[in-house]
Each structure stands twice: as structure tokens, then as C-alpha cells.
Amino acid sequence: MMVGDIPVRDTLVGWGAWRLARHGFTPAPRLSLARWRTLSPAAKAAHDLTRAATHANLPLLGTPMSRAVDRLLSARIRQNAFKARPATRSGVMVSGGGYQGKTETVCEIAAAFEDSWRKLHRTNPETVPGTRDAWVPVAYVQTPVTAKPKSTCKAILDFYGAPTKRMDLPELVAQVAASLTDHGTKVLILDDITRLRMHRADDQDTLDLIRAFMSMHVTLVLVGVDIPGSGLMNEGRTAAHERGRRPVNGWEPTQTERRFDLVELDRFRYDTPEQITAWSAHLAGVENHLRLLKARSGMLTDGTMPEYLYARTNGVVGLLERLVEDGCTEAIAGGSERLTESLLNSLPLTLVDATGRDAHAGEIPAVPARPRRRRNGAFDDHGPTPATA
């Protein structure tokens, strides 16, 4: 087990620490109930603590949706990294709902690229003789809640620890370009990009600036909630035109679409046999990482449990993870040591760690109400309720 301070990924040092440690957690060993009973009280308490840490750090499991993101994003990053021509690099937009694992998926893909890029080159292949800049193949930045061109530049420069005081916008843009080049950055991730409201002039200016970063020989990755519905793809120009603003040449609504590939990291669905099978396979993967002493094979996949878990989470992987973690905590504390529908249905599904997320940008999903079982064994769907923060 390795649990300590959580690295903040939106700094150069924090990203590096997270990248190197991201696969370093060691889960609790598997013990049978009989073996656990032979332990001393102190050893039992220590093992239970390690099990709690294991359930709080379930690994990022691949899904059919995340694998589609991986195929597109990994290919685009690698293709762009090897381009020698001074052409604008195509970017990628990753869209999806809140708590669907967009950020973790994108960061894992980018970190895997950095691992391989460092192994391939050993040192920064773009180092200028006489300089000592750190080598930073990937930069991760969160879009400011109220994004403007200057604040966006400052957020990027804050990642590198570069100075920003008393700089006007042209100086900030030049400093961003210099930081990306000097540090050999190949991938720039802008998370929570749908905090931009395209009906605001400042936000349209910020999107224009972001597109300009694409000429700095980096792969720009934008991550956000419901990007197609946010206005980013058409830059908000349609709404502006309806208010009496005329586009300059008729091309503006398509500039972003032409420069980015859009991929959706959707939630699980439960409508077809293939979708139900994929959901059950994901539940089996989760089950394999649990450390409950009375757990049985098929605990999450047999009977009506897959249907129940879908009704509780609407197929959102982040909500499933929260429900399973809370269920394991209750199962250990209460001594049942297994997950059942009745145990899970006694627990509210709350999102207490939503601090820092922008609900107005869709970063906090609606939480389904606890279902009620009808006499025929099916579940009533009461629909989603607002998340409890």
C-alpha cells in the first residue's frame, strides 16, 4: 500500500509525481475469513485499514468507450509528435458527462505517451545548447472558472512556474509559446473546457487564443462536458448571428470543427444484449478488486444485481465507484463482508467531493433515486435527483 499526499497535476512537479506514482498503489492481500480470524486484533485492524484503502483506490478500468478514446487520442498524439513540418497540429476534444472518467482516461493516455517518449529519447530532443529547462512532454491545465485570454495564459504558465506578473496579453502569449517550446512539450491538456460560455465575448476570444496554441507544435486536448451542446464546436457564432452579429466570411463556425477530432466518452447503456454484456463485464472487473471476506464469485454480476446497480448509477462509472466504495465500508463495519442489494439500497449516493466542480457546466451529474423493487422483481425508475454536494 502507498497512500500519501495526492499530487496536484496542474503543476510541473505535481504532474511528474503523479505520473511516476500512478501505478504504485499495492492493494490489500486476499485473505479468507478463516485466515483473517487467526490474526491478532492489531493485525486485523491493520488489514481492515488496508482493505479500506484498497476500496478507496480502485484502479481505472478500461471500458468500450474509454478504449475508443484511447485509440483516437493515442494515435493523434503520436502522429503529431513525429511531425517535422511547421504545420498546425490537429487537436482532440474529449466530451462526456460528469464523473464518467474523462480526466483520468485522458491523463492516463497522456502519461503513457510521456513514459514511451522519455524511453525513446532519454533526454529532451529539442534541448537548446546552454539551457537547463526541465523536460515536460505533457502539460495539464485546468481551465479557469471564468476564463479570459489572460487568465488562460496565466493558468498554463502557472503549470511551468513561469513568471506572469505585469505582463500584457501579447507578452503572456509569447511566454506560453516559449514555455511550450523550451520544455519540449508535445501535449497540452486543457481540462473543463466547457467552463467557457460561448455567448460571452471574452470566452470567444479565449477560444480563438486556444486555437492559436495549435500552431505551437503541440497536440491540444480539450476535455469537457457535452462539448457538442456547449457551442464550442461552432464557437457560439450561430447565437451571435441571431443577435445581429454577422460572420466575417462564413467560415468562422467551422474553424474549430476543422481543427479538432471529437470523441465521446459516454456512460454505459443497458438497452441491447451487447450493452448489458459490457456492463456486466465491467462489474466483474470491479468485483475482482474488492477485498470483502465473505464475497463470492458473481457478487456484482449474478441475478438482478447488474440491473440494480445500473438503476442506482445510470451507468456512470464514477457513481458506481462511489456506491461500491461506500458499500464496502458498510459491509466491513457491519460485519456482513459482502455487497447485497439490500445493503446498497440502505446507502444514499452522495457526491461530497464535488468541491471545485462547476455544476452549471455539467461537471456534477444527476444522481438517480434509490429504486424500489416491484413484485415481478423489476425496479421502478424514479429518475435522477440533484447531486448532494
Tab-separated table of C-alpha atoms in Angstrom:
chain	number	residue	atom	x	y	z
A	1	MET	CA	0.000	0.000	0.000
A	2	MET	CA	1.197	3.513	-0.739
A	3	VAL	CA	-1.059	6.344	0.434
A	4	GLY	CA	0.220	9.869	0.948
A	5	ASP	CA	-0.215	13.375	-0.315
A	6	ILE	CA	-2.167	13.463	-3.571
A	7	PRO	CA	-0.115	15.194	-6.289
A	8	VAL	CA	-1.758	18.227	-7.870
A	9	ARG	CA	-1.442	17.504	-11.563
A	10	ASP	CA	-1.761	21.100	-12.783
A	11	THR	CA	1.835	21.883	-11.830
A	12	LEU	CA	5.029	20.619	-13.437
A	13	VAL	CA	6.201	18.943	-10.235
A	14	GLY	CA	2.760	17.570	-9.419
A	15	TRP	CA	2.231	16.064	-12.849
A	16	GLY	CA	5.610	14.369	-12.730
A	17	ALA	CA	4.970	12.979	-9.251
A	18	TRP	CA	1.557	11.656	-10.275
A	19	ARG	CA	2.882	10.112	-13.486
A	20	LEU	CA	5.608	8.199	-11.712
A	21	ALA	CA	3.399	7.050	-8.829
A	22	ARG	CA	0.132	6.423	-10.650
A	23	HIS	CA	0.537	2.630	-10.727
A	24	GLY	CA	2.355	2.371	-7.410
A	25	PHE	CA	-0.573	1.523	-5.127
A	26	THR	CA	-0.439	-2.010	-3.737
A	27	PRO	CA	-3.861	-3.408	-2.790
A	28	ALA	CA	-4.503	-5.420	0.343
A	29	PRO	CA	-3.640	-9.108	0.098
A	30	ARG	CA	-6.540	-11.505	-0.334
A	31	LEU	CA	-7.341	-13.289	2.917
A	32	SER	CA	-10.027	-15.848	3.584
A	33	LEU	CA	-12.343	-15.308	6.506
A	34	ALA	CA	-10.713	-18.256	8.276
A	35	ARG	CA	-7.237	-16.778	7.814
A	36	TRP	CA	-8.398	-13.332	8.969
A	37	ARG	CA	-9.814	-14.842	12.166
A	38	THR	CA	-6.364	-16.174	13.092
A	39	LEU	CA	-4.887	-12.666	13.137
A	40	SER	CA	-4.281	-10.700	16.296
A	41	PRO	CA	-6.630	-7.765	16.994
A	42	ALA	CA	-3.917	-5.323	15.894
A	43	ALA	CA	-3.243	-7.255	12.695
A	44	LYS	CA	-6.984	-7.432	11.954
A	45	ALA	CA	-7.284	-3.659	12.366
A	46	ALA	CA	-4.262	-3.070	10.124
A	47	HIS	CA	-5.614	-5.384	7.441
A	48	ASP	CA	-9.049	-3.746	7.574
A	49	LEU	CA	-7.410	-0.352	7.154
A	50	THR	CA	-5.510	-1.634	4.137
A	51	ARG	CA	-8.731	-3.025	2.696
A	52	ALA	CA	-10.407	0.361	3.125
A	53	ALA	CA	-7.525	1.984	1.244
A	54	THR	CA	-7.889	-0.642	-1.486
A	55	HIS	CA	-11.570	0.119	-1.963
A	56	ALA	CA	-10.849	3.860	-1.987
A	57	ASN	CA	-8.269	3.385	-4.744
A	58	LEU	CA	-9.965	1.097	-7.241
A	59	PRO	CA	-7.994	1.090	-10.495
A	60	LEU	CA	-9.114	2.805	-13.669
A	61	LEU	CA	-10.741	0.027	-15.672
A	62	GLY	CA	-10.980	0.126	-19.421
A	63	THR	CA	-14.439	0.303	-20.976
A	64	PRO	CA	-15.543	0.075	-24.606
A	65	MET	CA	-15.954	3.859	-24.505
A	66	SER	CA	-12.558	4.599	-22.971
A	67	ARG	CA	-10.850	2.254	-25.414
A	68	ALA	CA	-12.348	4.240	-28.291
A	69	VAL	CA	-10.900	7.418	-26.745
A	70	ASP	CA	-7.538	5.685	-26.309
A	71	ARG	CA	-7.382	4.599	-29.952
A	72	LEU	CA	-8.070	8.076	-31.301
A	73	LEU	CA	-6.116	10.151	-28.791
A	74	SER	CA	-3.050	7.917	-28.628
A	75	ALA	CA	-2.786	7.850	-32.412
A	76	ARG	CA	-3.207	11.607	-32.732
A	77	ILE	CA	-0.600	12.382	-30.055
A	78	ARG	CA	1.988	10.075	-31.595
A	79	GLN	CA	1.375	11.219	-35.158
A	80	ASN	CA	1.723	14.859	-34.154
A	81	ALA	CA	4.798	14.216	-32.011
A	82	PHE	CA	6.712	12.901	-35.015
A	83	LYS	CA	5.673	15.635	-37.450
A	84	ALA	CA	8.611	17.735	-38.626
A	85	ARG	CA	6.704	20.196	-40.794
A	86	PRO	CA	5.747	23.574	-39.293
A	87	ALA	CA	2.067	22.833	-39.808
A	88	THR	CA	-0.781	23.234	-37.324
A	89	ARG	CA	-1.314	20.019	-35.378
A	90	SER	CA	-4.838	18.626	-35.239
A	91	GLY	CA	-6.324	18.555	-31.775
A	92	VAL	CA	-8.774	16.287	-29.964
A	93	MET	CA	-11.884	17.121	-27.966
A	94	VAL	CA	-13.000	14.543	-25.392
A	95	SER	CA	-16.616	15.020	-24.375
A	96	GLY	CA	-18.808	13.271	-21.828
A	97	GLY	CA	-20.876	13.735	-18.718
A	98	GLY	CA	-19.626	14.435	-15.206
A	99	TYR	CA	-17.975	11.583	-13.252
A	100	GLN	CA	-17.554	9.472	-16.391
A	101	GLY	CA	-13.774	9.291	-16.118
A	102	LYS	CA	-12.807	11.745	-18.868
A	103	THR	CA	-9.976	13.393	-16.967
A	104	GLU	CA	-8.500	10.141	-15.644
A	105	THR	CA	-8.709	8.492	-19.054
A	106	VAL	CA	-7.061	11.416	-20.859
A	107	CYS	CA	-4.358	11.802	-18.208
A	108	GLU	CA	-3.552	8.077	-18.309
A	109	ILE	CA	-3.253	8.152	-22.117
A	110	ALA	CA	-1.021	11.231	-21.979
A	111	ALA	CA	1.114	9.785	-19.175
A	112	ALA	CA	1.589	6.542	-21.131
A	113	PHE	CA	2.745	8.619	-24.108
A	114	GLU	CA	5.188	10.519	-21.896
A	115	ASP	CA	6.551	7.257	-20.500
A	116	SER	CA	7.246	5.953	-24.004
A	117	TRP	CA	8.530	9.316	-25.289
A	118	ARG	CA	11.051	9.553	-22.461
A	119	LYS	CA	12.130	5.961	-23.015
A	120	LEU	CA	12.590	6.625	-26.726
A	121	HIS	CA	14.640	9.821	-26.403
A	122	ARG	CA	16.185	9.610	-22.908
A	123	THR	CA	16.680	13.396	-22.970
A	124	ASN	CA	14.727	16.267	-24.464
A	125	PRO	CA	15.368	16.001	-28.232
A	126	GLU	CA	14.668	19.721	-28.615
A	127	THR	CA	17.067	20.977	-25.954
A	128	VAL	CA	18.866	24.161	-26.898
A	129	PRO	CA	22.574	24.026	-26.016
A	130	GLY	CA	23.364	26.071	-22.928
A	131	THR	CA	19.851	25.876	-21.459
A	132	ARG	CA	18.646	23.858	-18.486
A	133	ASP	CA	14.859	23.849	-18.829
A	134	ALA	CA	13.046	20.834	-17.418
A	135	TRP	CA	11.773	18.347	-19.970
A	136	VAL	CA	7.962	18.373	-19.892
A	137	PRO	CA	6.401	16.290	-22.695
A	138	VAL	CA	2.885	16.755	-21.238
A	139	ALA	CA	1.280	19.806	-19.603
A	140	TYR	CA	-2.047	19.504	-17.759
A	141	VAL	CA	-4.034	22.682	-17.095
A	142	GLN	CA	-7.497	23.288	-15.702
A	143	THR	CA	-9.494	25.966	-17.491
A	144	PRO	CA	-10.211	28.865	-15.114
A	145	VAL	CA	-13.839	29.047	-13.966
A	146	THR	CA	-14.129	32.499	-15.511
A	147	ALA	CA	-11.791	32.085	-18.428
A	148	LYS	CA	-10.342	35.051	-20.261
A	149	PRO	CA	-7.341	35.123	-22.583
A	150	LYS	CA	-5.019	36.474	-19.884
A	151	SER	CA	-6.217	34.109	-17.149
A	152	THR	CA	-5.914	31.137	-19.508
A	153	CYS	CA	-2.336	32.070	-20.383
A	154	LYS	CA	-1.544	32.501	-16.702
A	155	ALA	CA	-3.006	29.075	-15.882
A	156	ILE	CA	-0.708	27.492	-18.476
A	157	LEU	CA	2.305	29.422	-17.252
A	158	ASP	CA	1.484	28.531	-13.645
A	159	PHE	CA	1.911	24.875	-14.626
A	160	TYR	CA	5.524	25.612	-15.598
A	161	GLY	CA	6.096	28.008	-12.708
A	162	ALA	CA	6.862	30.760	-15.218
A	163	PRO	CA	6.512	34.454	-14.248
A	164	THR	CA	3.281	36.230	-15.201
A	165	LYS	CA	3.283	39.475	-13.218
A	166	ARG	CA	2.946	42.791	-15.028
A	167	MET	CA	2.645	41.147	-18.452
A	168	ASP	CA	0.162	42.238	-21.072
A	169	LEU	CA	-1.594	39.687	-23.283
A	170	PRO	CA	0.948	39.651	-26.153
A	171	GLU	CA	3.741	39.101	-23.626
A	172	LEU	CA	1.788	36.296	-21.962
A	173	VAL	CA	1.138	34.582	-25.293
A	174	ALA	CA	4.818	34.860	-26.186
A	175	GLN	CA	5.751	33.401	-22.792
A	176	VAL	CA	3.351	30.481	-23.328
A	177	ALA	CA	4.930	29.777	-26.717
A	178	ALA	CA	8.400	29.935	-25.198
A	179	SER	CA	7.458	27.624	-22.316
A	180	LEU	CA	5.939	25.015	-24.622
A	181	THR	CA	8.985	25.086	-26.892
A	182	ASP	CA	11.705	25.300	-24.251
A	183	HIS	CA	10.280	22.407	-22.246
A	184	GLY	CA	9.744	20.162	-25.273
A	185	THR	CA	6.008	19.934	-24.594
A	186	LYS	CA	4.154	17.736	-27.072
A	187	VAL	CA	0.730	17.550	-25.417
A	188	LEU	CA	-1.242	20.385	-23.805
A	189	ILE	CA	-4.382	19.257	-21.948
A	190	LEU	CA	-6.993	21.881	-21.105
A	191	ASP	CA	-9.491	20.285	-18.751
A	192	ASP	CA	-13.018	21.547	-18.004
A	193	ILE	CA	-13.029	23.462	-21.275
A	194	THR	CA	-16.826	23.769	-21.218
A	195	ARG	CA	-16.488	26.333	-18.471
A	196	LEU	CA	-16.263	28.642	-21.467
A	197	ARG	CA	-19.667	30.190	-22.163
A	198	MET	CA	-19.700	30.945	-25.851
A	199	HIS	CA	-22.286	33.715	-25.555
A	200	ARG	CA	-19.629	35.839	-23.817
A	201	ALA	CA	-17.187	37.823	-25.919
A	202	ASP	CA	-14.312	37.049	-23.517
A	203	ASP	CA	-14.905	33.338	-23.935
A	204	GLN	CA	-14.962	33.563	-27.720
A	205	ASP	CA	-11.677	35.457	-27.556
A	206	THR	CA	-10.297	32.715	-25.286
A	207	LEU	CA	-11.268	30.018	-27.785
A	208	ASP	CA	-9.541	32.000	-30.537
A	209	LEU	CA	-6.434	32.087	-28.345
A	210	ILE	CA	-6.645	28.353	-27.620
A	211	ARG	CA	-6.781	27.586	-31.332
A	212	ALA	CA	-3.679	29.719	-31.787
A	213	PHE	CA	-1.818	27.354	-29.414
A	214	MET	CA	-2.236	24.653	-32.061
A	215	SER	CA	0.368	26.390	-34.215
A	216	MET	CA	2.914	25.927	-31.400
A	217	HIS	CA	3.580	22.304	-32.461
A	218	VAL	CA	1.652	20.673	-29.608
A	219	THR	CA	-1.332	18.349	-29.607
A	220	LEU	CA	-4.094	20.314	-27.932
A	221	VAL	CA	-6.518	18.141	-25.962
A	222	LEU	CA	-9.722	19.783	-24.747
A	223	VAL	CA	-11.783	17.917	-22.137
A	224	GLY	CA	-15.316	18.939	-21.233
A	225	VAL	CA	-18.931	18.067	-20.547
A	226	ASP	CA	-21.251	17.839	-23.556
A	227	ILE	CA	-18.944	19.711	-25.900
A	228	PRO	CA	-21.362	19.448	-28.863
A	229	GLY	CA	-24.068	21.171	-26.832
A	230	SER	CA	-21.753	23.805	-25.362
A	231	GLY	CA	-21.311	25.890	-28.507
A	232	LEU	CA	-17.566	25.258	-28.671
A	233	MET	CA	-17.736	23.446	-31.980
A	234	ASN	CA	-19.449	26.351	-33.731
A	235	GLU	CA	-17.726	28.927	-31.495
A	236	GLY	CA	-21.061	30.396	-30.429
A	237	ARG	CA	-21.259	32.228	-33.741
A	238	THR	CA	-24.753	30.993	-34.540
A	239	ALA	CA	-26.210	32.551	-31.414
A	240	ALA	CA	-24.246	35.751	-32.045
A	241	HIS	CA	-25.551	35.934	-35.587
A	242	GLU	CA	-29.087	35.630	-34.300
A	243	ARG	CA	-28.428	38.669	-32.145
A	244	GLY	CA	-27.469	40.693	-35.197
A	245	ARG	CA	-23.727	39.978	-35.486
A	246	ARG	CA	-22.665	38.986	-38.988
A	247	PRO	CA	-19.817	36.494	-39.538
A	248	VAL	CA	-16.855	37.906	-41.412
A	249	ASN	CA	-16.581	35.328	-44.188
A	250	GLY	CA	-18.952	32.490	-43.330
A	251	TRP	CA	-16.114	30.143	-42.301
A	252	GLU	CA	-15.994	31.014	-38.595
A	253	PRO	CA	-18.492	28.386	-37.382
A	254	THR	CA	-16.357	25.601	-38.854
A	255	GLN	CA	-12.831	26.634	-37.823
A	256	THR	CA	-12.913	24.662	-34.578
A	257	GLU	CA	-14.607	21.668	-36.183
A	258	ARG	CA	-11.900	21.524	-38.849
A	259	ARG	CA	-9.066	21.552	-36.356
A	260	PHE	CA	-10.344	19.039	-33.797
A	261	ASP	CA	-11.490	15.440	-33.754
A	262	LEU	CA	-14.388	14.938	-31.337
A	263	VAL	CA	-14.707	11.705	-29.355
A	264	GLU	CA	-17.384	10.915	-26.781
A	265	LEU	CA	-16.645	9.144	-23.503
A	266	ASP	CA	-20.210	8.074	-22.841
A	267	ARG	CA	-21.751	6.295	-19.885
A	268	PHE	CA	-22.705	2.640	-20.085
A	269	ARG	CA	-26.028	1.834	-21.703
A	270	TYR	CA	-28.408	-1.009	-20.839
A	271	ASP	CA	-30.623	-1.364	-23.905
A	272	THR	CA	-29.127	-4.157	-26.033
A	273	PRO	CA	-27.603	-7.553	-25.206
A	274	GLU	CA	-24.175	-6.235	-26.190
A	275	GLN	CA	-24.507	-3.232	-23.869
A	276	ILE	CA	-25.740	-5.397	-20.991
A	277	THR	CA	-22.821	-7.777	-21.516
A	278	ALA	CA	-20.348	-4.868	-21.475
A	279	TRP	CA	-21.855	-3.563	-18.223
A	280	SER	CA	-21.671	-6.996	-16.598
A	281	ALA	CA	-18.058	-7.398	-17.722
A	282	HIS	CA	-17.211	-4.064	-16.125
A	283	LEU	CA	-18.896	-5.131	-12.879
A	284	ALA	CA	-16.857	-8.331	-12.920
A	285	GLY	CA	-13.705	-6.245	-13.248
A	286	VAL	CA	-14.708	-4.121	-10.267
A	287	GLU	CA	-15.594	-7.193	-8.231
A	288	ASN	CA	-12.145	-8.677	-8.853
A	289	HIS	CA	-10.530	-5.772	-6.996
A	290	LEU	CA	-12.684	-5.942	-3.857
A	291	ARG	CA	-11.389	-7.394	-0.596
A	292	LEU	CA	-14.511	-8.476	1.290
A	293	LEU	CA	-14.066	-11.592	3.421
A	294	LYS	CA	-17.416	-13.194	2.520
A	295	ALA	CA	-17.514	-12.100	-1.114
A	296	ARG	CA	-18.468	-14.760	-3.617
A	297	SER	CA	-17.841	-15.011	-7.324
A	298	GLY	CA	-20.653	-13.230	-9.158
A	299	MET	CA	-21.433	-10.935	-6.231
A	300	LEU	CA	-21.913	-7.989	-8.613
A	301	THR	CA	-22.928	-9.885	-11.738
A	302	ASP	CA	-25.421	-12.587	-10.742
A	303	GLY	CA	-29.187	-12.301	-10.639
A	304	THR	CA	-30.652	-8.806	-10.712
A	305	MET	CA	-27.557	-7.106	-9.272
A	306	PRO	CA	-26.390	-5.692	-12.669
A	307	GLU	CA	-29.857	-4.227	-13.249
A	308	TYR	CA	-29.943	-2.816	-9.729
A	309	LEU	CA	-26.513	-1.228	-9.989
A	310	TYR	CA	-27.440	0.310	-13.319
A	311	ALA	CA	-30.624	1.753	-11.827
A	312	ARG	CA	-28.584	3.287	-8.969
A	313	THR	CA	-25.858	4.792	-11.154
A	314	ASN	CA	-27.354	5.249	-14.626
A	315	GLY	CA	-24.226	3.579	-15.997
A	316	VAL	CA	-21.878	6.365	-14.819
A	317	VAL	CA	-18.597	4.776	-13.736
A	318	GLY	CA	-17.832	7.442	-11.137
A	319	LEU	CA	-21.179	6.922	-9.418
A	320	LEU	CA	-20.671	3.141	-9.491
A	321	GLU	CA	-17.264	3.548	-7.885
A	322	ARG	CA	-18.724	5.747	-5.133
A	323	LEU	CA	-21.582	3.331	-4.411
A	324	VAL	CA	-19.293	0.298	-4.303
A	325	GLU	CA	-16.771	2.065	-2.059
A	326	ASP	CA	-19.478	3.149	0.387
A	327	GLY	CA	-20.979	-0.335	0.264
A	328	CYS	CA	-17.641	-1.964	1.092
A	329	THR	CA	-17.144	0.410	4.014
A	330	GLU	CA	-20.573	-0.501	5.381
A	331	ALA	CA	-20.042	-4.222	4.757
A	332	ILE	CA	-16.775	-4.200	6.725
A	333	ALA	CA	-18.124	-2.049	9.552
A	334	GLY	CA	-21.306	-4.093	9.900
A	335	GLY	CA	-19.587	-7.460	9.575
A	336	SER	CA	-21.622	-8.689	6.588
A	337	GLU	CA	-18.473	-8.627	4.429
A	338	ARG	CA	-20.387	-8.815	1.141
A	339	LEU	CA	-22.356	-6.482	-1.095
A	340	THR	CA	-26.068	-7.108	-1.482
A	341	GLU	CA	-28.889	-5.107	-2.993
A	342	SER	CA	-30.455	-4.553	0.432
A	343	LEU	CA	-27.181	-3.250	1.884
A	344	LEU	CA	-26.560	-0.915	-1.055
A	345	ASN	CA	-30.150	0.284	-1.073
A	346	SER	CA	-29.743	1.394	2.544
A	347	LEU	CA	-26.997	3.818	1.500
A	348	PRO	CA	-27.523	7.257	-0.025
A	349	LEU	CA	-25.416	8.034	-3.075
A	350	THR	CA	-23.839	11.419	-2.415
A	351	LEU	CA	-21.075	13.380	-4.096
A	352	VAL	CA	-19.357	15.007	-1.158
A	353	ASP	CA	-16.120	15.611	-3.094
A	354	ALA	CA	-17.727	17.860	-5.709
A	355	THR	CA	-15.911	20.933	-4.405
A	356	GLY	CA	-14.184	22.719	-7.262
A	357	ARG	CA	-16.539	21.325	-9.895
A	358	ASP	CA	-18.784	23.683	-11.825
A	359	ALA	CA	-22.361	22.409	-11.610
A	360	HIS	CA	-23.504	24.929	-14.232
A	361	ALA	CA	-21.039	23.386	-16.711
A	362	GLY	CA	-22.452	19.893	-16.124
A	363	GLU	CA	-19.457	18.679	-14.120
A	364	ILE	CA	-21.706	17.220	-11.404
A	365	PRO	CA	-24.100	14.536	-12.691
A	366	ALA	CA	-27.656	13.964	-11.569
A	367	VAL	CA	-27.859	11.092	-9.096
A	368	PRO	CA	-30.676	8.555	-9.638
A	369	ALA	CA	-33.030	7.967	-6.734
A	370	ARG	CA	-32.869	4.640	-4.958
A	371	PRO	CA	-35.093	2.226	-6.888
A	372	ARG	CA	-37.932	0.195	-5.430
A	373	ARG	CA	-38.437	-3.415	-6.370
A	374	ARG	CA	-41.836	-4.381	-7.754
A	375	ARG	CA	-43.430	-7.771	-7.151
A	376	ASN	CA	-42.201	-9.055	-10.503
A	377	GLY	CA	-38.609	-8.403	-9.454
A	378	ALA	CA	-38.094	-5.390	-11.730
A	379	PHE	CA	-37.088	-1.981	-10.460
A	380	ASP	CA	-39.031	1.250	-10.550
A	381	ASP	CA	-37.020	4.084	-12.077
A	382	HIS	CA	-37.713	7.291	-10.184
A	383	GLY	CA	-35.390	9.297	-12.355
A	384	PRO	CA	-32.337	11.329	-11.381
A	385	THR	CA	-32.188	13.671	-8.463
A	386	PRO	CA	-29.729	16.548	-7.966
A	387	ALA	CA	-26.368	15.532	-6.555
A	388	THR	CA	-25.759	16.117	-2.880
A	389	ALA	CA	-22.590	18.176	-2.528
